[in-house]
Coordinates of C-alpha atoms in Angstrom, one line a residue:
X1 CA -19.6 -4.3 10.0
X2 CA -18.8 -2.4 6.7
X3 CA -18.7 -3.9 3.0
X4 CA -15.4 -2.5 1.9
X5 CA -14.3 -2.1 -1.8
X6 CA -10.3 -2.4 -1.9
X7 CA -8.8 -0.8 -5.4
X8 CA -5.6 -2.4 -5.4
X9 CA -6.1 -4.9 -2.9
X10 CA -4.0 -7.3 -4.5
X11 CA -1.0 -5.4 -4.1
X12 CA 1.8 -5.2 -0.9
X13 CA -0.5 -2.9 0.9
X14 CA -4.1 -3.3 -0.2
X15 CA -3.6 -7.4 0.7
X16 CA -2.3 -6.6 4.4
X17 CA -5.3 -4.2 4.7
X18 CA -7.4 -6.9 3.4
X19 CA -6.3 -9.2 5.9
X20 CA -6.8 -6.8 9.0
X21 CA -10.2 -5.6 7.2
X22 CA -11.3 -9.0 7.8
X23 CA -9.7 -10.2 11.1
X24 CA -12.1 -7.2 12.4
X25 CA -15.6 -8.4 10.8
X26 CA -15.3 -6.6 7.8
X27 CA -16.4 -7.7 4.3
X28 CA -14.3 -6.9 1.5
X29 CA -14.3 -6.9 -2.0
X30 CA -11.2 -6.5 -4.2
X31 CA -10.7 -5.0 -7.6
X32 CA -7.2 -5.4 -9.3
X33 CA -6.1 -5.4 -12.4
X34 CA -2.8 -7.2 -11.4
X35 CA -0.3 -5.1 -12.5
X36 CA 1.8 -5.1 -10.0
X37 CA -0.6 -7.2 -7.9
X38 CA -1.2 -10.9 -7.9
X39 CA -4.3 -13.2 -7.2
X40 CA -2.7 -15.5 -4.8
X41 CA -1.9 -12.8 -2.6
X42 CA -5.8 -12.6 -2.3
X43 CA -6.2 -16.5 -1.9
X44 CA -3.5 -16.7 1.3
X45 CA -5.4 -13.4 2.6
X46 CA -8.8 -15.6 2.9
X47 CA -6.6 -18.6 4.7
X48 CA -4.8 -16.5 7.0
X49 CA -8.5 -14.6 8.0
X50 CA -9.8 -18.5 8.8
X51 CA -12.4 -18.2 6.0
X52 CA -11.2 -21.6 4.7
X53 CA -9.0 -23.1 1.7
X54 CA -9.6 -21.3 -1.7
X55 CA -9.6 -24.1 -4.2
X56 CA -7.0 -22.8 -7.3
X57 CA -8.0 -22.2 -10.7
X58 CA -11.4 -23.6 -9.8
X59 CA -12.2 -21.3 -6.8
X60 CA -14.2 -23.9 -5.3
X61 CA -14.2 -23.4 -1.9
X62 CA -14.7 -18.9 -1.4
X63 CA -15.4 -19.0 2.3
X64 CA -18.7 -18.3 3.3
X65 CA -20.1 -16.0 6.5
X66 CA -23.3 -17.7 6.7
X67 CA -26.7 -16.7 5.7
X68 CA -25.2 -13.1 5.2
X69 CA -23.0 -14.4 2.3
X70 CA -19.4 -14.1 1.0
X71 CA -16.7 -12.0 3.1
X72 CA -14.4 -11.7 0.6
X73 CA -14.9 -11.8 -3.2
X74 CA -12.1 -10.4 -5.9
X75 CA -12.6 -9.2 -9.4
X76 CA -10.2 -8.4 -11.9
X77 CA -10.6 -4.8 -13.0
X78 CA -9.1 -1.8 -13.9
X79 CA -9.6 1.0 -11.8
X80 CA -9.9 3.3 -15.0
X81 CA -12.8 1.4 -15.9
X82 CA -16.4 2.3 -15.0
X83 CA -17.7 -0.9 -16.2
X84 CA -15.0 -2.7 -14.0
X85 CA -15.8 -0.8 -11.2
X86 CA -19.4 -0.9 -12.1
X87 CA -19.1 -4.5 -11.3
X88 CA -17.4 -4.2 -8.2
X89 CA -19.7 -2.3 -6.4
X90 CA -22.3 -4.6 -7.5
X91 CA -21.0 -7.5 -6.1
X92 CA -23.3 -9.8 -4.0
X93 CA -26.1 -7.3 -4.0
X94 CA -24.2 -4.3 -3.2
X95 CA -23.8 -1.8 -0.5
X96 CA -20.5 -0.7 -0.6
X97 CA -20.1 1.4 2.5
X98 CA -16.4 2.6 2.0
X99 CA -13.4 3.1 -0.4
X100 CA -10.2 1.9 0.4
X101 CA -8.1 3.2 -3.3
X102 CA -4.6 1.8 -3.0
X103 CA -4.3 1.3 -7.0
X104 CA -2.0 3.1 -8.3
X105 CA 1.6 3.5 -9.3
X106 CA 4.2 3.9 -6.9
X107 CA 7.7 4.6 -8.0
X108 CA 9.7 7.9 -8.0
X109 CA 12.1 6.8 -10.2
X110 CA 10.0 5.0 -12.8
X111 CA 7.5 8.3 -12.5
X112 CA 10.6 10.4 -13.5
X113 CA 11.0 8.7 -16.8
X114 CA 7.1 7.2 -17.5
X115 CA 5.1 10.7 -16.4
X116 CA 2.2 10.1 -18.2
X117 CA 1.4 7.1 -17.2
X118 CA 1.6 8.2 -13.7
X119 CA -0.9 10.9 -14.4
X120 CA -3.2 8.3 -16.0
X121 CA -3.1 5.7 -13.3
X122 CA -2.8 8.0 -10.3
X123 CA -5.1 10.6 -11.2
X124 CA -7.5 9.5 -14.1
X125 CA -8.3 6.1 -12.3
X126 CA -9.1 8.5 -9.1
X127 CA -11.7 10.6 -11.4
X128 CA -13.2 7.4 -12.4
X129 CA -13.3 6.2 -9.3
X130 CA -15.0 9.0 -7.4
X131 CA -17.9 8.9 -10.2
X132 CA -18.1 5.5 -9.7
X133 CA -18.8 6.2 -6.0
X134 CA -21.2 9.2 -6.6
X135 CA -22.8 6.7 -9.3
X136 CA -23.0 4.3 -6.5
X137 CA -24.3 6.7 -3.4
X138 CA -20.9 6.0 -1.0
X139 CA -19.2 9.3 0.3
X140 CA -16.6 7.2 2.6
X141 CA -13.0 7.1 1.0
X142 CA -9.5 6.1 2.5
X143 CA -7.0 7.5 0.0
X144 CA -3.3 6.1 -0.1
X145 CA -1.2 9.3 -0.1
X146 CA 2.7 9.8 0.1
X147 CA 5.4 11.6 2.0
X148 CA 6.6 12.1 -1.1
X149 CA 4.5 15.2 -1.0
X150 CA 6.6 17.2 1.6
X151 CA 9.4 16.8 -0.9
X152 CA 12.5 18.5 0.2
X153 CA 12.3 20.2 3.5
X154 CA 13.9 21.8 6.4
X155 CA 11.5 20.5 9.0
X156 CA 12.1 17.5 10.4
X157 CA 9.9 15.5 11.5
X158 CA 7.7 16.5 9.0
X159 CA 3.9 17.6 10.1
X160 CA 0.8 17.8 8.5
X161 CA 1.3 21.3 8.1
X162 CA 4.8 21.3 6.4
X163 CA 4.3 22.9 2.7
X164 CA 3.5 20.1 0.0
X165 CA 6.4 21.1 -2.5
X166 CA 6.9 17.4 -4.8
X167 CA 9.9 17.2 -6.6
X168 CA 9.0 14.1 -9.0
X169 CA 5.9 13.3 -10.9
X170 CA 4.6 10.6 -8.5
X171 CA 4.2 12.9 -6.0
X172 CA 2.3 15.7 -8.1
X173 CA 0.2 13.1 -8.8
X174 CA -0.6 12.7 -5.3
X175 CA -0.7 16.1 -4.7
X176 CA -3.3 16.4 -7.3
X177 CA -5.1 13.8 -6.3
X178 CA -5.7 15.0 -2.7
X179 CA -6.5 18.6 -4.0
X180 CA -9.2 17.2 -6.2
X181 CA -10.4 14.9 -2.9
X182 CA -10.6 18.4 -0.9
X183 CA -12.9 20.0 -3.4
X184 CA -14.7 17.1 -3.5
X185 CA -15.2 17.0 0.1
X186 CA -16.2 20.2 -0.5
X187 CA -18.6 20.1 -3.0
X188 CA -21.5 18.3 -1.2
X189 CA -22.5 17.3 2.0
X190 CA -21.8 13.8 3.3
X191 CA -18.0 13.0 2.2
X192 CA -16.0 11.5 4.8
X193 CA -12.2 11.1 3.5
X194 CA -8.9 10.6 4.9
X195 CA -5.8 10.9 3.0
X196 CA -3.2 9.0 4.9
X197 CA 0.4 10.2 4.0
X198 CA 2.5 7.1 4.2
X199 CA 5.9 7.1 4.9
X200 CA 8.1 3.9 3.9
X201 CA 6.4 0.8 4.6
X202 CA 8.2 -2.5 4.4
X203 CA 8.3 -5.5 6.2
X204 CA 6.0 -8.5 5.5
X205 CA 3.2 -10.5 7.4
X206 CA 4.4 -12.3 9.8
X207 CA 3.2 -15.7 9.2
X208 CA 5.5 -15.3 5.4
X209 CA 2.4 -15.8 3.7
X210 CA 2.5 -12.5 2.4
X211 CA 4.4 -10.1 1.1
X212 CA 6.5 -7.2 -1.3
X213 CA 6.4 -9.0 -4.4
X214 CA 7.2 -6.1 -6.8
X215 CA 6.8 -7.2 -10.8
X216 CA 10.2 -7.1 -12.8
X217 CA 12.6 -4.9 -10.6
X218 CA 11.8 -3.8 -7.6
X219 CA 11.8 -0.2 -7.4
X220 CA 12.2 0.0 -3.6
X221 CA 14.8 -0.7 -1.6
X222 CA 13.2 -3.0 0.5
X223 CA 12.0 -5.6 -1.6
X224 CA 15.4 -5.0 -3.4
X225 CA 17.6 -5.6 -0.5
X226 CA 15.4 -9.2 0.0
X227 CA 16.0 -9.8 -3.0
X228 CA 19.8 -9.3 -2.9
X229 CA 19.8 -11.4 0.7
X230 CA 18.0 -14.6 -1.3
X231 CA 20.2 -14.3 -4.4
X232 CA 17.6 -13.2 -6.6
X233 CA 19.8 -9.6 -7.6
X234 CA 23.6 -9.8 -7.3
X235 CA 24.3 -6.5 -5.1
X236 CA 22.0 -3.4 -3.3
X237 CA 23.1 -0.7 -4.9
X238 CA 22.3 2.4 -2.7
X239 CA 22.1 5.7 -4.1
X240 CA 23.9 8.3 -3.1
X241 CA 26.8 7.9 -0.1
X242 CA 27.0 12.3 -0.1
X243 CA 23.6 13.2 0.9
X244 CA 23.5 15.8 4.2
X245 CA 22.7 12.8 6.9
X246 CA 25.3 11.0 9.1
X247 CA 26.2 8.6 7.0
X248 CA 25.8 9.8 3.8
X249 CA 22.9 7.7 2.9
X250 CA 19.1 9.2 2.6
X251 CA 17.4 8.7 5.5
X252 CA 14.1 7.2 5.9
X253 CA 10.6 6.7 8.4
X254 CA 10.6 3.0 7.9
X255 CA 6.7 1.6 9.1
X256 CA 5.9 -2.1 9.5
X257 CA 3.6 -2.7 6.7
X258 CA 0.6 -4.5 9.5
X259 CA 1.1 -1.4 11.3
X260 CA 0.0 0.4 8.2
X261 CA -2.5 -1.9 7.5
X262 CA -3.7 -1.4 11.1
X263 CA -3.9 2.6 10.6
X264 CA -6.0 2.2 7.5
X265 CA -8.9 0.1 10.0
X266 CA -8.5 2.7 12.4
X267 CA -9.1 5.6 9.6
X268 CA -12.2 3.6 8.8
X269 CA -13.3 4.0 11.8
X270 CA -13.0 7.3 12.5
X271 CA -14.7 8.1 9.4
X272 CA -17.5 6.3 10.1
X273 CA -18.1 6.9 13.9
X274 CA -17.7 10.4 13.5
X275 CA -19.5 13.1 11.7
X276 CA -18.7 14.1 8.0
X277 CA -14.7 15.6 7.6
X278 CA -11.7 15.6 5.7
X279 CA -9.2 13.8 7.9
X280 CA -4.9 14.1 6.6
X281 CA -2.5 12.4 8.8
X282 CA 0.9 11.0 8.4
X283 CA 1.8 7.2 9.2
X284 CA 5.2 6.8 10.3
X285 CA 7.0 5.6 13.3
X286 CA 8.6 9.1 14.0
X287 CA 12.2 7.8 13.7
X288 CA 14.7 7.8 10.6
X289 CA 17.2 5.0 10.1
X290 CA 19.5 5.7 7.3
X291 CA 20.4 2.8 4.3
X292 CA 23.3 1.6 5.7
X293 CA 21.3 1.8 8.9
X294 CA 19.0 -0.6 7.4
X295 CA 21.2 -2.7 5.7
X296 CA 23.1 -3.5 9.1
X297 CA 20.1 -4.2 11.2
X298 CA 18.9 -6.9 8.1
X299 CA 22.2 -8.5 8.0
X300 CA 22.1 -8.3 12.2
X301 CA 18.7 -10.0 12.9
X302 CA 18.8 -12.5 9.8
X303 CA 22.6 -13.7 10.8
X304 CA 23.2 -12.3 6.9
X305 CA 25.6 -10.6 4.7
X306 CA 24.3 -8.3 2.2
X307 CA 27.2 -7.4 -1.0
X308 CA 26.5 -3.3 -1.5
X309 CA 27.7 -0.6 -3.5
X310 CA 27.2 3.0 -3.2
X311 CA 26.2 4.4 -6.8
X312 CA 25.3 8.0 -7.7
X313 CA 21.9 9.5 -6.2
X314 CA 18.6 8.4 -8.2
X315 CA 16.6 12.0 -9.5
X316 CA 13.3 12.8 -7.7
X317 CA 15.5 11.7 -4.4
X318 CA 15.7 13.4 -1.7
X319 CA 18.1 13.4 1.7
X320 CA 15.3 13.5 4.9
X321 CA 11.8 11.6 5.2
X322 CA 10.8 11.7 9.0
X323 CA 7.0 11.6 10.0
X324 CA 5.7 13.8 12.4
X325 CA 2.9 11.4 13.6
X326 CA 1.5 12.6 16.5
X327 CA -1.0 13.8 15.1
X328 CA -3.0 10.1 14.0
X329 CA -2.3 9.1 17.6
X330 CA -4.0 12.2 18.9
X331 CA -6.9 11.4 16.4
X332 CA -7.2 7.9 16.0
X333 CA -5.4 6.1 18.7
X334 CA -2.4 4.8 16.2
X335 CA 0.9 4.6 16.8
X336 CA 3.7 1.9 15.4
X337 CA 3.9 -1.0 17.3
X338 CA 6.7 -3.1 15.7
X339 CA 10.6 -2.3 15.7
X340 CA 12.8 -2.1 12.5
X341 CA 14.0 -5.8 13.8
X342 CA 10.9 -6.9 13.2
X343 CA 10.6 -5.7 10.1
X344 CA 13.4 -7.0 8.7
X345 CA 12.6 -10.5 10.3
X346 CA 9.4 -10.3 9.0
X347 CA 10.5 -9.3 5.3
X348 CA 13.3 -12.4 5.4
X349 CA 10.6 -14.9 6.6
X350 CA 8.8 -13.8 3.3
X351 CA 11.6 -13.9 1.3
X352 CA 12.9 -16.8 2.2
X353 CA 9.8 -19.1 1.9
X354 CA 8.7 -17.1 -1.2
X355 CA 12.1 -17.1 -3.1
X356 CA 10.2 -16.2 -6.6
X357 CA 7.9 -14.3 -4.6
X358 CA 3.8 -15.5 -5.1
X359 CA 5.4 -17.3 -9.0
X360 CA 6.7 -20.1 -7.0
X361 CA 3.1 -20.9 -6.3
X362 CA 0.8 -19.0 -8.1
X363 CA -3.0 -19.2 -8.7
X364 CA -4.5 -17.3 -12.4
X365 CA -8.2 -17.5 -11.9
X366 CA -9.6 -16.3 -15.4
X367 CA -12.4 -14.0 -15.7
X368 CA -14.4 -12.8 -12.8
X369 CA -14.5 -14.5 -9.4
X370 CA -17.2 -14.0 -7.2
X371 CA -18.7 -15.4 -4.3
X372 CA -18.5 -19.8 -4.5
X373 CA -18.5 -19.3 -8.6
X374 CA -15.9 -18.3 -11.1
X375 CA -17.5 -16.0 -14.3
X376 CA -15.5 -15.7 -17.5

């Protein structure tokens, strides 16, 4: 099996790719600078892949594979850094076989008002990254992408073909991104890279384990809405109650994050098994559910009430997301598996055993943790 580097794999995404990555053999190694990431997300990962009890602060028990060495090992980085990423792909000899980037920043509306930073983050920490990997002699690379790129269109569901036309700085930072990953792919023989154009994922592990736990205000409506259901945030407010859609709420692709994570493993191996490409698929479940949709099958599964109140739409909005996801099933054998029930059972079970979200029970390992020894 592969040694995967994870950027970001402390995050909502990255650690349920983690977890999958594993359950299938694979090593992986996380960099995360825990920004909107946290460490114990990374220590449950380990337990719920069987590799054993990580001790806290001390880190004395990092499960071992045997006389091949760690499976999983996590350093605290910034994916802007080379000497942070330099460090990564040394870990435990090396040999770094593919790229999994999920760091980044995520928010439309937040992008609307902190541009810059997006740029940075987004973009930059992609630059770095791909030197890092050239530096390194790996040409395999899984990039988080966005539906946020279609922006606002006619077509619906949205192919890969539909016109990339963002209308807010986080996705012009993703368009960028993938242009400078198709000259790249370009530029030299041997690049295999998919850019997977994520829809909305929500939901949670379910074992409860793991989760959305967004820093400060979530930014999302999931998160938000669990939030709201456990008492954390007074009311949901939903944004915009005039948009063209049946209800007048925006509409939405909602994906069960483990079937995201799922697609990611079968990207890999795609780009592995087959010869070099550049490989662009959506992953979505093909059908929109609006807010209110959304808010009524939460309160419906979890016996709940949620207080709501329709506000005035959020810029960088807009009314239709709907993949078009034939396409990765035609490719790669993916297609959702779970309902929008079980997404919403799955995100209460989180909530509700993880009221303060990983804070409640948190590990800070200092320094740099690798293998069976922590290094400050």
């Amino acid at each position: 099996m592969t040694k995967v580097l994870l950027t970001g794999g402390a995050g909502f995404i990255g650690s349920h790719t983690g977890l999958a990555l594993l359950q299938t053999g694979h090593q992986v190694v996380v960099v995360d600078d825990f920004s909107n990431g946290n460490a114990e997300a990374v220590r449950r990962v380990a337990e719920l892949a069987g590799l054993g009890p990580w001790g806290q602060a001390a880190a004395d028990h990092w499960a071992e594979a045997g006389p091949g060495g760690s499976r999983l090992h996590l350093i605290q980085g910034d994916v802007r850094s080379p000497q942070d990423l330099d460090r990564a792909f040394a870990v435990s000899g090396g040999g770094i076989g593919a790229v999994l980037h999920f760091a980044g920043l995520k928010a439309v509306g937040e992008s609307m008002t902190q541009p810059l930073r997006y740029w940075d983050v987004n973009v930059t920490g992609t630059v770095r990254l791909l030197e890092a990997m050239v530096r390194h002699g790996c040409q395999t690379l899984v990039f988080s992408s966005s539906a946020t790129l279609y922006g606002t269109t006619d077509t619906v569901p949205i192919p890969e073909t539909a016109p990339l036309q963002p209308i807010n700085p986080y996705g012009y930072t993703k368009a960028a991104v993938e242009r400078m990953l198709t000259d790249v792919a370009a530029s030299a023989p041997g690049w295999r890279i998919a850019l997977l154009r994520y829809f909305n994922p929500v939901g949670a592990h379910p074992s409860g384990r793991i989760g959305e736990d967004p820093n400060g205000l979530p930014n999302n409506l999931f998160p938000f809405l669990c939030q709201v259901a456990g008492g954390r945030r007074q009311r949901l407010d939903v944004f915009g109650g005039d948009w063209p859609t049946g209800d007048g709420t925006g509409v939405r692709d909602y994906l069960h994050v483990m079937d995201l994570a799922e697609g990611h493993g079968r990207a890999l191996d795609v780009l592995l098994a087959e010869p070099p490409q550049l490989l662009t698929l959506n992953l979505g479940s093909g059908q929109g559910h609006s807010v209110l949709e959304l808010v009524r099958a939460f309160e419906t599964t979890n016996g709940l009430t949620l207080p709501y109140a329709v506000v005035g739409r959020r810029p960088g909005d807009s009314a239709v997301s709907v993949a078009d996801p034939r396409q990765a099933e035609r490719r790669m054998g993916w297609r959702t598996r779970r309902s929008l029930a079980d997404i919403c059972r799955d995100g209460w079970a989180w909530q509700s055993a993880n009221p303060q979200g990983y804070r409640s029970n948190e590990w800070h390992p200092t320094g740099e943790l690798i293998g069976a020894q922590q290094v400050s």
